[in-house]
Coordinates of C-alpha atoms in Angstrom, one line a residue:
M2 CA 126.6 112.4 111.6
R3 CA 125.4 113.3 115.1
E4 CA 124.6 110.8 117.8
S5 CA 122.0 110.9 120.6
V6 CA 120.0 113.8 119.0
R7 CA 116.6 114.4 120.5
L8 CA 114.2 114.1 117.6
A9 CA 112.0 116.5 119.5
E10 CA 114.3 119.2 118.2
L11 CA 113.5 118.3 114.6
T12 CA 109.7 118.0 114.7
T13 CA 107.0 120.6 115.0
L14 CA 105.2 118.6 117.7
R15 CA 108.5 118.8 119.6
V16 CA 108.4 115.3 120.9
G17 CA 110.5 112.3 120.1
G18 CA 113.4 110.4 121.7
P19 CA 117.0 110.1 120.7
A20 CA 118.6 108.9 117.5
T21 CA 121.7 109.1 115.3
V22 CA 121.2 111.8 112.6
A23 CA 122.9 112.1 109.3
E24 CA 122.5 115.5 107.7
C25 CA 122.4 115.6 103.9
V26 CA 122.6 119.0 102.2
T27 CA 123.0 117.8 98.6
T28 CA 121.0 115.3 96.6
E29 CA 124.2 113.4 95.9
S30 CA 125.0 113.0 99.6
L31 CA 121.4 112.0 100.3
V32 CA 121.4 109.3 97.6
A33 CA 124.8 108.0 98.7
T34 CA 123.9 108.0 102.4
V35 CA 120.6 106.1 102.0
R36 CA 122.2 103.6 99.6
A37 CA 125.0 102.9 102.0
L38 CA 122.6 102.5 105.0
D39 CA 120.3 100.2 103.0
T40 CA 123.2 98.1 101.8
A41 CA 124.3 97.7 105.4
E42 CA 120.7 96.9 106.4
I43 CA 120.6 99.7 108.9
P44 CA 117.0 101.1 109.5
V45 CA 116.5 104.5 108.0
L46 CA 114.0 107.2 108.9
L47 CA 113.8 110.0 106.3
L48 CA 113.0 113.4 108.0
A49 CA 112.9 116.9 106.5
G50 CA 110.5 119.5 108.0
G51 CA 109.2 117.1 110.7
S52 CA 105.8 118.8 110.5
N53 CA 103.6 115.7 109.8
L54 CA 105.3 113.3 112.2
L55 CA 104.7 111.9 115.6
I56 CA 107.8 110.0 116.9
G57 CA 107.7 108.0 120.1
D58 CA 109.6 108.8 123.3
D59 CA 112.1 106.0 122.8
G60 CA 113.3 107.6 119.6
F61 CA 114.5 105.6 116.6
D62 CA 116.8 102.6 116.6
G63 CA 118.6 103.3 113.4
V64 CA 119.8 106.4 111.5
V65 CA 117.6 109.4 110.9
V66 CA 118.5 110.9 107.5
R67 CA 117.8 114.6 107.6
V68 CA 116.8 115.8 104.1
S69 CA 118.3 119.3 104.0
T70 CA 118.5 119.7 100.2
E71 CA 117.2 123.2 99.5
D72 CA 117.8 124.2 95.9
V73 CA 114.8 125.8 94.1
E74 CA 114.7 126.5 90.4
I75 CA 111.9 128.9 89.2
G76 CA 111.1 129.0 85.5
E77 CA 108.7 130.9 83.4
D78 CA 105.8 128.5 84.0
G79 CA 106.7 126.5 87.1
V80 CA 109.1 125.5 89.8
I81 CA 111.4 122.6 90.6
A82 CA 112.2 122.3 94.3
E83 CA 114.6 119.8 96.0
A84 CA 112.9 117.6 98.6
G85 CA 114.3 119.4 101.6
A86 CA 113.3 122.9 100.5
N87 CA 111.1 124.7 103.0
W88 CA 107.6 124.5 101.5
D89 CA 106.4 128.0 102.5
A90 CA 109.6 129.5 101.2
V91 CA 109.0 127.7 97.9
V92 CA 105.4 129.2 97.7
A93 CA 106.7 132.7 98.7
A94 CA 109.3 132.5 95.9
T95 CA 106.8 131.6 93.2
V96 CA 104.4 134.3 94.2
A97 CA 107.3 136.9 94.3
A98 CA 108.3 135.7 90.8
G99 CA 104.8 136.4 89.5
L100 CA 103.6 132.8 89.3
G101 CA 100.2 131.7 90.5
G102 CA 98.9 128.3 91.7
L103 CA 100.5 127.5 95.0
E104 CA 99.3 130.5 97.0
C105 CA 96.4 128.6 98.8
L106 CA 99.1 126.3 100.2
S107 CA 100.9 129.2 101.9
G108 CA 101.9 128.8 105.6
I109 CA 101.9 125.0 105.6
P110 CA 105.0 123.8 107.5
G111 CA 107.3 121.1 106.2
S112 CA 109.3 120.4 103.1
A113 CA 108.6 120.3 99.3
G114 CA 109.3 116.6 99.2
A115 CA 106.5 115.8 101.5
T116 CA 103.8 117.5 99.4
P117 CA 103.3 114.7 96.9
V118 CA 103.6 112.0 99.6
Q119 CA 100.7 113.5 101.5
N120 CA 98.9 115.1 98.6
V121 CA 99.0 118.3 100.6
G122 CA 96.0 120.5 100.3
A123 CA 94.3 123.5 101.8
Y124 CA 91.7 126.1 100.9
G125 CA 90.4 124.1 97.9
V126 CA 93.7 123.3 96.3
E127 CA 95.6 119.9 96.3
V128 CA 99.1 119.5 95.0
E129 CA 98.1 116.8 92.5
R130 CA 96.3 119.4 90.4
L131 CA 99.6 121.3 89.9
L132 CA 102.2 118.6 89.9
R133 CA 104.1 117.9 86.7
R134 CA 106.4 115.2 87.9
V135 CA 108.3 113.8 91.0
R136 CA 111.9 112.7 91.0
L137 CA 112.2 109.4 92.9
M138 CA 114.9 107.0 93.9
D139 CA 113.8 103.3 94.0
R140 CA 115.6 102.1 97.1
A141 CA 115.4 98.5 96.1
T142 CA 117.1 99.0 92.7
G143 CA 118.9 102.3 93.1
E144 CA 117.1 103.6 90.0
I145 CA 116.5 107.4 89.9
R146 CA 113.8 108.7 87.5
W147 CA 111.1 111.3 87.0
V148 CA 107.6 109.9 87.7
E149 CA 104.4 111.3 86.2
P150 CA 101.4 112.1 88.5
G151 CA 99.3 109.3 87.1
E152 CA 101.7 106.8 88.7
L153 CA 101.3 108.1 92.2
G154 CA 97.7 107.0 93.0
F155 CA 96.6 110.3 94.6
G156 CA 93.7 110.4 97.0
Y157 CA 92.5 112.6 99.8
R158 CA 95.7 113.4 101.9
T159 CA 97.4 110.3 100.5
S160 CA 99.4 108.8 97.6
V161 CA 101.1 105.5 96.9
L162 CA 104.2 107.0 98.5
K163 CA 102.6 107.3 101.9
H164 CA 103.2 104.6 104.6
R165 CA 106.0 102.9 102.5
D166 CA 109.7 103.3 102.4
D167 CA 110.8 101.8 99.1
A168 CA 110.8 105.1 97.2
M169 CA 112.5 108.4 98.2
V170 CA 111.4 111.8 96.9
L171 CA 114.4 113.8 95.6
A172 CA 112.6 116.7 93.9
V173 CA 109.2 118.0 92.8
D174 CA 108.1 119.9 89.7
Y175 CA 105.0 122.1 89.6
A176 CA 103.3 123.8 86.7
L177 CA 102.2 127.3 87.6
D178 CA 100.3 130.2 85.9
P179 CA 102.7 132.7 84.4
D180 CA 100.2 135.6 84.6
G181 CA 100.3 135.5 88.5
S182 CA 96.6 134.6 88.9
S183 CA 95.6 132.4 91.8
A184 CA 94.0 129.0 91.4
P185 CA 90.2 129.4 91.1
L186 CA 88.9 130.1 94.6
R187 CA 86.9 127.0 95.8
Y188 CA 86.9 127.5 99.5
G189 CA 84.1 129.6 101.0
E190 CA 85.9 131.0 103.9
L191 CA 88.8 132.2 101.7
A192 CA 86.5 133.7 99.1
V193 CA 84.6 135.6 101.7
A194 CA 87.9 136.9 103.2
L195 CA 88.8 138.2 99.7
G196 CA 85.3 139.5 98.9
A197 CA 85.4 137.2 95.9
T198 CA 82.9 134.7 94.3
N199 CA 83.3 131.0 94.1
G200 CA 85.6 130.1 91.1
E201 CA 87.0 133.6 90.8
S202 CA 90.8 134.1 90.6
R203 CA 92.7 136.9 92.3
P204 CA 96.3 138.0 92.2
A205 CA 98.4 135.3 93.8
A206 CA 100.0 137.7 96.3
E207 CA 96.6 138.9 97.5
V208 CA 95.4 135.3 98.1
R209 CA 98.7 134.3 99.8
A210 CA 98.3 137.2 102.3
A211 CA 94.7 136.2 103.0
V212 CA 95.6 132.6 103.5
L213 CA 98.4 133.5 106.0
R214 CA 96.0 135.6 108.0
L215 CA 93.4 132.8 108.1
R216 CA 95.9 130.2 109.1
A217 CA 97.5 132.4 111.8
G218 CA 94.1 132.9 113.3
K219 CA 93.8 129.1 113.7
G220 CA 97.3 128.7 115.1
M221 CA 98.4 127.0 111.8
V222 CA 101.5 129.2 111.1
L223 CA 104.5 128.2 113.1
D224 CA 105.5 130.5 115.9
P225 CA 107.9 129.3 118.6
A226 CA 106.2 131.6 121.2
D227 CA 102.7 130.2 120.5
H228 CA 102.1 126.7 121.9
D229 CA 99.0 126.4 119.7
T230 CA 101.5 126.0 116.8
W231 CA 103.4 123.2 118.5
S232 CA 101.4 120.7 116.5
A233 CA 101.4 118.5 113.4
G234 CA 98.7 120.7 111.9
S235 CA 95.3 118.9 111.4
F236 CA 95.8 115.7 113.4
F237 CA 92.8 113.9 111.8
T238 CA 91.6 113.7 108.2
N239 CA 88.1 114.7 107.4
P240 CA 86.2 111.3 107.3
V241 CA 84.5 110.2 104.1
V242 CA 81.3 108.2 104.9
S243 CA 79.8 105.9 102.3
E244 CA 76.4 106.9 100.9
A245 CA 75.0 103.8 102.6
R246 CA 75.9 105.0 106.0
V247 CA 75.3 108.8 105.7
G248 CA 71.7 108.5 107.0
E249 CA 72.9 106.5 110.0
V250 CA 75.6 109.0 110.9
R251 CA 73.3 112.0 110.5
A252 CA 70.8 110.3 112.8
A253 CA 73.5 109.7 115.4
I254 CA 74.6 113.4 115.3
T255 CA 71.0 114.6 115.6
A256 CA 70.4 112.3 118.6
H257 CA 73.4 113.7 120.3
V258 CA 73.2 117.4 119.5
G259 CA 69.7 117.9 118.2
E260 CA 68.5 119.3 114.9
I261 CA 71.5 121.2 113.4
T262 CA 73.0 122.0 110.1
I263 CA 75.7 119.5 109.5
P264 CA 78.6 120.6 107.2
T265 CA 79.2 118.0 104.5
Y266 CA 80.9 117.9 101.1
P267 CA 80.7 115.6 98.2
A268 CA 83.7 113.2 97.9
P269 CA 84.7 110.2 95.9
G270 CA 83.2 107.2 97.5
G271 CA 80.7 109.0 99.7
V272 CA 80.2 112.2 101.7
K273 CA 83.0 114.1 103.5
F274 CA 82.3 115.3 107.1
S275 CA 84.3 117.9 108.9
A276 CA 86.5 116.2 111.5
G277 CA 86.9 119.5 113.5
W278 CA 83.2 120.0 113.6
L279 CA 82.6 116.4 114.8
I280 CA 85.3 116.7 117.5
E281 CA 83.7 119.8 118.9
R282 CA 80.2 118.4 118.8
A283 CA 81.3 115.3 120.5
G284 CA 82.2 117.4 123.5
F285 CA 85.9 118.1 122.9
A286 CA 86.1 121.9 123.0
K287 CA 89.1 124.0 122.2
G288 CA 91.8 123.6 124.9
F289 CA 90.5 120.2 126.0
P290 CA 91.2 118.7 128.5
G291 CA 92.1 121.9 130.3
P292 CA 95.0 124.2 131.2
A293 CA 96.8 121.7 133.4
A294 CA 97.2 119.1 130.7
P295 CA 100.6 118.9 128.9
A296 CA 98.9 117.9 125.6
R297 CA 95.7 119.7 124.6
L298 CA 93.5 120.5 121.7
S299 CA 94.5 123.9 120.3
T300 CA 92.8 126.8 121.9
K301 CA 92.2 128.1 118.4
H302 CA 91.3 125.0 116.4
T303 CA 89.9 121.7 117.6
L304 CA 91.6 119.7 114.8
A305 CA 95.1 120.3 116.1
L306 CA 96.6 118.4 119.0
T307 CA 99.3 120.6 120.7
N308 CA 102.2 120.3 123.0
R309 CA 101.9 122.9 125.7
G310 CA 105.7 122.9 126.4
D311 CA 106.6 119.6 128.1
A312 CA 104.3 117.0 126.6
T313 CA 105.6 113.6 125.7
A314 CA 104.6 111.5 122.7
A315 CA 102.6 109.3 125.1
D316 CA 100.6 112.3 126.2
L317 CA 99.7 113.1 122.7
V318 CA 98.8 109.5 121.9
S319 CA 96.5 109.4 124.9
L320 CA 94.8 112.6 123.9
A321 CA 94.4 111.4 120.3
R322 CA 92.8 108.1 121.4
T323 CA 90.4 109.9 123.7
V324 CA 89.2 112.2 121.0
R325 CA 89.1 109.5 118.3
D326 CA 87.2 107.0 120.6
G327 CA 84.8 109.7 121.8
V328 CA 83.8 110.7 118.3
A329 CA 83.4 107.0 117.3
E330 CA 81.2 106.3 120.4
R331 CA 78.9 109.3 119.8
F332 CA 78.6 109.4 116.0
G333 CA 79.8 106.0 114.7
I334 CA 82.7 107.6 112.7
R335 CA 86.3 106.5 113.3
L336 CA 88.7 109.4 112.7
E337 CA 92.0 108.5 111.0
P338 CA 95.3 110.3 112.0
E339 CA 97.0 112.4 109.3
P340 CA 100.6 112.4 110.7
V341 CA 103.0 109.5 110.1
T342 CA 103.7 107.7 113.3
V343 CA 107.1 106.2 114.3
G344 CA 107.4 104.1 117.4
V345 CA 103.9 104.7 118.6
T346 CA 100.5 103.0 118.0
L347 CA 97.2 104.9 117.9

């Protein structure tokens, strides 16, 4: 237990006020700690990699339970990782072991336990496609069991585990390809980078290297020396517009920027638009609002809100609201934040 820890030290956005932190390095200590705090009715914030989290400047009035469980068990056709295991290290270990499937998710900061909560995805792959099961603790009953993917209600960057605190992820189990082939390439930019065709597979190690290069070029691989990586990754999810509103949104975009090719993708419930494209076309360029601002859009990627060194959570909230409201005013689309927020309201 440590008191008065600045939570900015534990998040990739590097903002967040003080709290008491309990560090749990085994699943047994994690379960026991959370059970004890719940019994005592002390508020709990579970935190592992801190990469998809925006914590307010007042901190957290309770105990932050740091999930630092790191065991990884690699089998012939899959991997089981404890919740606190560094996600990119898990991906790297599977690729090194000759297993394919996770390589498109290389370079994503955070922990293994967060991947099913967020239904993490990148470059055409989402974790729900590879997940075999998740080990959960029911905080109301204390029951611990393995849960099948069908119980988790996966959607685009969400699951039934997101924005609730009655279940705690203890471990994740992924089914992988033992021949070392990548998942079929479904993302155009990555396929082009590899000189491959859509749907083709390549060696997982080759795909991982290409993904890391692409992500680094967008400031999406953590680097303490690069303020473009002091972020929560993509801050807004790509909006899905109902079929009934697509024509209206297209007309609003055309009225604002003229006739232009608008990148869209089919999605359950409608049509998916690119949040980064909308942000830039709404007038928010890379680096907005300028070099003097403590919180800015990344200079490499308009979808990332970044801390330039001394930003506060309030600075980031103000920037997020400005961008969100500007896109809504111009195009009639309200962008939704991807990070979990604690002690702040967007």
